[in-house]
Every structure is written in C-alpha cells, then in structure tokens.
Short mmCIF file of C-alpha atoms in Angstrom, two decimals:
data_model
loop_
_atom_site.label_atom_id
_atom_site.label_comp_id
_atom_site.label_asym_id
_atom_site.label_seq_id
_atom_site.Cartn_x
_atom_site.Cartn_y
_atom_site.Cartn_z
CA MET A 1 12.77 3.33 -12.99
CA THR A 2 13.70 6.87 -11.99
CA ASP A 3 12.34 8.63 -15.12
CA ARG A 4 8.66 8.12 -14.23
CA ALA A 5 6.57 11.23 -13.71
CA PHE A 6 4.61 10.00 -10.68
CA HIS A 7 5.55 9.65 -7.01
CA THR A 8 4.68 6.37 -5.28
CA ALA A 9 3.89 6.03 -1.60
CA VAL A 10 2.77 3.35 0.84
CA SER A 11 0.86 3.94 4.06
CA ILE A 12 0.16 0.71 5.86
CA GLY A 13 -0.56 -0.77 9.26
CA VAL A 14 1.56 -3.64 10.48
CA SER A 15 1.78 -5.79 13.59
CA LEU A 16 4.92 -5.50 15.68
CA ASP A 17 6.04 -8.83 14.23
CA GLY A 18 5.77 -7.49 10.67
CA PHE A 19 2.44 -8.81 9.36
CA ILE A 20 -0.19 -6.81 7.48
CA ALA A 21 -2.90 -9.48 7.80
CA ARG A 22 -3.50 -12.90 9.29
CA PRO A 23 -2.93 -15.91 6.97
CA ASP A 24 -6.62 -15.78 5.92
CA GLY A 25 -6.42 -12.04 5.15
CA ASP A 26 -8.19 -10.94 8.35
CA ILE A 27 -7.18 -7.47 9.58
CA GLU A 28 -9.51 -7.21 12.58
CA TRP A 29 -6.46 -7.19 14.89
CA LEU A 30 -5.66 -3.81 13.30
CA THR A 31 -9.11 -2.34 12.71
CA THR A 32 -10.27 -3.00 16.28
CA ARG A 33 -7.22 -1.17 17.66
CA GLY A 34 -6.86 1.48 14.96
CA ALA A 35 -9.14 4.10 16.50
CA GLU A 36 -6.99 3.98 19.64
CA ALA A 37 -3.99 5.27 17.67
CA GLY A 38 -5.54 8.73 17.36
CA GLU A 39 -4.53 11.07 14.55
CA THR A 40 -2.28 9.16 12.12
CA GLY A 41 -2.18 11.64 9.24
CA TYR A 42 -3.97 9.20 6.93
CA LEU A 43 -6.60 11.71 5.81
CA GLU A 44 -3.90 14.23 4.95
CA PHE A 45 -1.96 11.50 3.13
CA MET A 46 -5.06 10.52 1.11
CA ALA A 47 -5.81 14.16 0.27
CA GLY A 48 -2.52 14.25 -1.63
CA ILE A 49 -3.21 11.02 -3.57
CA ASP A 50 -4.82 11.07 -7.01
CA THR A 51 -4.45 7.39 -7.93
CA LEU A 52 -4.35 4.07 -6.11
CA ALA A 53 -2.61 0.92 -7.31
CA LEU A 54 -4.07 -2.10 -5.54
CA GLY A 55 -3.33 -5.78 -5.59
CA ARG A 56 -6.27 -8.11 -6.24
CA ARG A 57 -6.59 -9.35 -2.66
CA THR A 58 -6.57 -5.80 -1.31
CA TYR A 59 -9.24 -4.77 -3.81
CA GLU A 60 -11.36 -7.77 -2.80
CA LYS A 61 -10.85 -6.92 0.90
CA VAL A 62 -11.98 -3.32 0.30
CA LEU A 63 -15.18 -4.65 -1.28
CA THR A 64 -16.09 -6.21 2.12
CA PHE A 65 -15.97 -2.82 3.90
CA GLY A 66 -19.53 -1.93 2.94
CA PHE A 67 -18.43 1.43 1.51
CA TRP A 68 -15.97 2.62 -1.16
CA PRO A 69 -13.12 4.48 0.59
CA TYR A 70 -11.58 5.84 -2.63
CA GLU A 71 -14.33 8.11 -3.91
CA GLY A 72 -12.90 10.66 -6.36
CA LYS A 73 -9.66 8.72 -6.87
CA ARG A 74 -8.55 6.69 -9.87
CA VAL A 75 -8.07 3.06 -8.86
CA ALA A 76 -5.99 0.54 -10.81
CA VAL A 77 -5.84 -3.12 -9.81
CA LEU A 78 -2.96 -5.40 -10.80
CA SER A 79 -4.18 -8.95 -11.30
CA SER A 80 -3.65 -11.61 -13.91
CA THR A 81 -6.92 -13.33 -12.95
CA LEU A 82 -9.47 -10.75 -11.74
CA THR A 83 -12.55 -10.20 -13.85
CA THR A 84 -14.90 -7.44 -12.79
CA ASP A 85 -17.32 -5.00 -14.29
CA ASP A 86 -16.73 -2.55 -11.44
CA PRO A 87 -16.62 0.88 -13.13
CA ARG A 88 -14.58 2.32 -10.24
CA VAL A 89 -11.46 0.36 -11.20
CA THR A 90 -9.32 -0.57 -14.16
CA VAL A 91 -7.66 -3.98 -14.12
CA HIS A 92 -4.15 -4.48 -15.49
CA ARG A 93 -2.66 -7.89 -16.18
CA THR A 94 1.05 -6.98 -15.98
CA LEU A 95 3.22 -4.54 -14.07
CA ASP A 96 4.32 -2.92 -17.33
CA GLU A 97 0.68 -2.42 -18.33
CA LEU A 98 -0.06 -0.86 -14.92
CA LEU A 99 2.94 1.49 -15.11
CA SER A 100 2.01 2.55 -18.65
CA HIS A 101 -1.54 3.27 -17.48
CA LEU A 102 -0.30 5.36 -14.54
CA THR A 103 1.87 7.42 -16.86
CA ALA A 104 -0.78 7.79 -19.57
CA SER A 105 -3.47 8.79 -17.07
CA GLY A 106 -1.32 11.60 -15.71
CA ALA A 107 -0.97 10.12 -12.23
CA GLU A 108 1.06 12.34 -9.93
CA ARG A 109 0.89 10.71 -6.47
CA VAL A 110 0.14 6.99 -6.42
CA TYR A 111 -0.79 5.11 -3.25
CA VAL A 112 0.46 1.52 -3.62
CA ASP A 113 -1.48 -0.93 -1.44
CA GLY A 114 -1.44 -4.69 -1.06
CA GLY A 115 1.28 -6.95 0.31
CA ARG A 116 2.36 -8.56 -2.94
CA LEU A 117 2.11 -5.32 -4.92
CA ILE A 118 4.19 -3.44 -2.34
CA GLN A 119 6.80 -6.20 -2.48
CA THR A 120 6.82 -6.04 -6.29
CA PHE A 121 7.26 -2.26 -6.28
CA LEU A 122 10.11 -2.61 -3.77
CA ARG A 123 11.87 -5.31 -5.82
CA GLU A 124 11.53 -3.22 -8.98
CA ASP A 125 12.76 -0.03 -7.22
CA LEU A 126 9.45 1.71 -7.88
CA LEU A 127 8.61 3.01 -4.39
CA ASP A 128 9.53 6.50 -3.24
CA GLU A 129 8.10 6.63 0.27
CA ILE A 130 6.93 4.15 2.91
CA THR A 131 4.88 5.04 6.00
CA ILE A 132 4.44 2.20 8.46
CA THR A 133 2.09 2.45 11.41
CA THR A 134 3.03 -0.31 13.84
CA ALA A 135 0.33 -1.69 16.12
CA PRO A 136 1.45 -2.91 19.55
CA VAL A 137 0.38 -6.48 18.96
CA LEU A 138 2.06 -9.74 17.97
CA ILE A 139 -0.12 -11.95 15.78
CA GLY A 140 2.42 -14.74 15.25
CA SER A 141 1.89 -15.45 11.58
CA GLY A 142 0.30 -13.98 8.52
CA VAL A 143 0.98 -11.96 5.41
CA PRO A 144 4.36 -10.26 5.76
CA LEU A 145 4.84 -6.66 4.69
CA PHE A 146 8.26 -7.35 3.25
CA GLY A 147 9.56 -10.20 1.12
CA PRO A 148 12.73 -11.28 -0.67
CA LEU A 149 14.78 -8.64 -2.46
CA ASP A 150 17.49 -9.09 -5.06
CA GLN A 151 19.69 -6.58 -3.22
CA ASP A 152 19.66 -4.31 -0.21
CA LEU A 153 17.26 -1.39 -0.40
CA ASP A 154 18.48 1.64 1.51
CA LEU A 155 15.93 3.79 3.30
CA ARG A 156 16.25 7.21 4.94
CA LEU A 157 14.09 7.93 7.97
CA THR A 158 12.17 11.15 7.34
CA ALA A 159 9.69 11.10 10.24
CA ALA A 160 8.91 9.15 13.38
CA LYS A 161 6.20 9.72 15.91
CA VAL A 162 4.62 7.97 18.82
CA LEU A 163 0.85 7.76 18.47
CA ASP A 164 -1.71 6.98 21.14
CA ALA A 165 -2.18 3.51 22.65
CA GLY A 166 1.40 2.41 21.94
CA PHE A 167 1.27 2.78 18.15
CA MET A 168 4.42 3.98 16.39
CA GLN A 169 4.61 5.55 12.94
CA THR A 170 7.74 5.81 10.81
CA THR A 171 8.15 7.26 7.35
CA TYR A 172 11.07 6.44 5.09
CA ALA A 173 12.26 7.78 1.76
CA VAL A 174 13.60 5.08 -0.52
CA THR A 175 17.14 5.86 -1.59
CA ARG A 176 17.42 5.51 -5.36
CA ARG A 177 19.93 3.00 -6.69
#
C-alpha cells in the first residue's frame, strides 16, 4: 500500500534473542535496564508522532503503567474483541477499518506498537521505518518481534549507534516492493 498519505514507524525494545516480552507479557527485563541505556532518541521520535496504532495487548499493558504516556496524541487500537469506554482511544475491528481511520483523521506519522500489529503491518507491507533498541540480555522465550512473512522484506540500514550499558540501536527503512 504505497499510496497512503501517512508514514509508519516502529520504535521498540527487544532482547538480544529477539523477544519484546516474556510469554506472560512481562517487560520488566527491559524496563529495569532501560534507564541504563541513556539517551535513545525516544522523546524526539515521539515528538514527531501524531497518531499511535496499538494492538490490544499493548493497549492493556499501557493501562498498567499508572499514567497515560500518549497525552496529546490520537490513539487507535486494533482489536476484534476489545470493548472500552476509554475516551483516549478509538477501537477498530479490522485492519482496513484502522487504515481508513488513519487516512480520514489526517494522520501523518503513525507509531505502530504491539507485537502482532507490527507483524501484521510487516506482512502487509505497511511499515516504512523500524527502530530496534536491543537490550544486552537473553530471556530465552517470549513474544517474538518478528513472525512469518509471505516473502522476504528488504531493509536498508539508516542508522546504528551504541548506547550506554551495552544497548545497541539500529534503524532501518523498509524497501518498498
């Protein structure tokens, strides 16, 4: 889908063995180490984002933080089962419905977050940019960042930097098919 008006980006932390969360969704292995990474550019990244597209599990995880990290941003959640009266989000049942909403709302830069949603956007060739901050830890099992693809997806490295405490950050542009 190359004719869409909005740019999509991912910025996500991952263990060295490729997991974004433990099997039960726990991300303490990342949050307890995250401050050690130093400046990651996340605040600058978020300053350029006007809309977030979240998967249901990610939305539910954010609700446990005790604060709403997306103040001033439009937030759309893709879920076929979620029911909520949370005025901060709009829920969409299908990917097509979500994409139509993003276009109709005038989204320009969309932050895609959530393991399954990221995988869906990758499979559908809907991602433009991926920033991965790798934590120097092996957790052995969990929720993988990447999943099956119908074909190879070529990426072009646009930035790489070593952060503090052994963290590594790489940014890739997705090469359009």
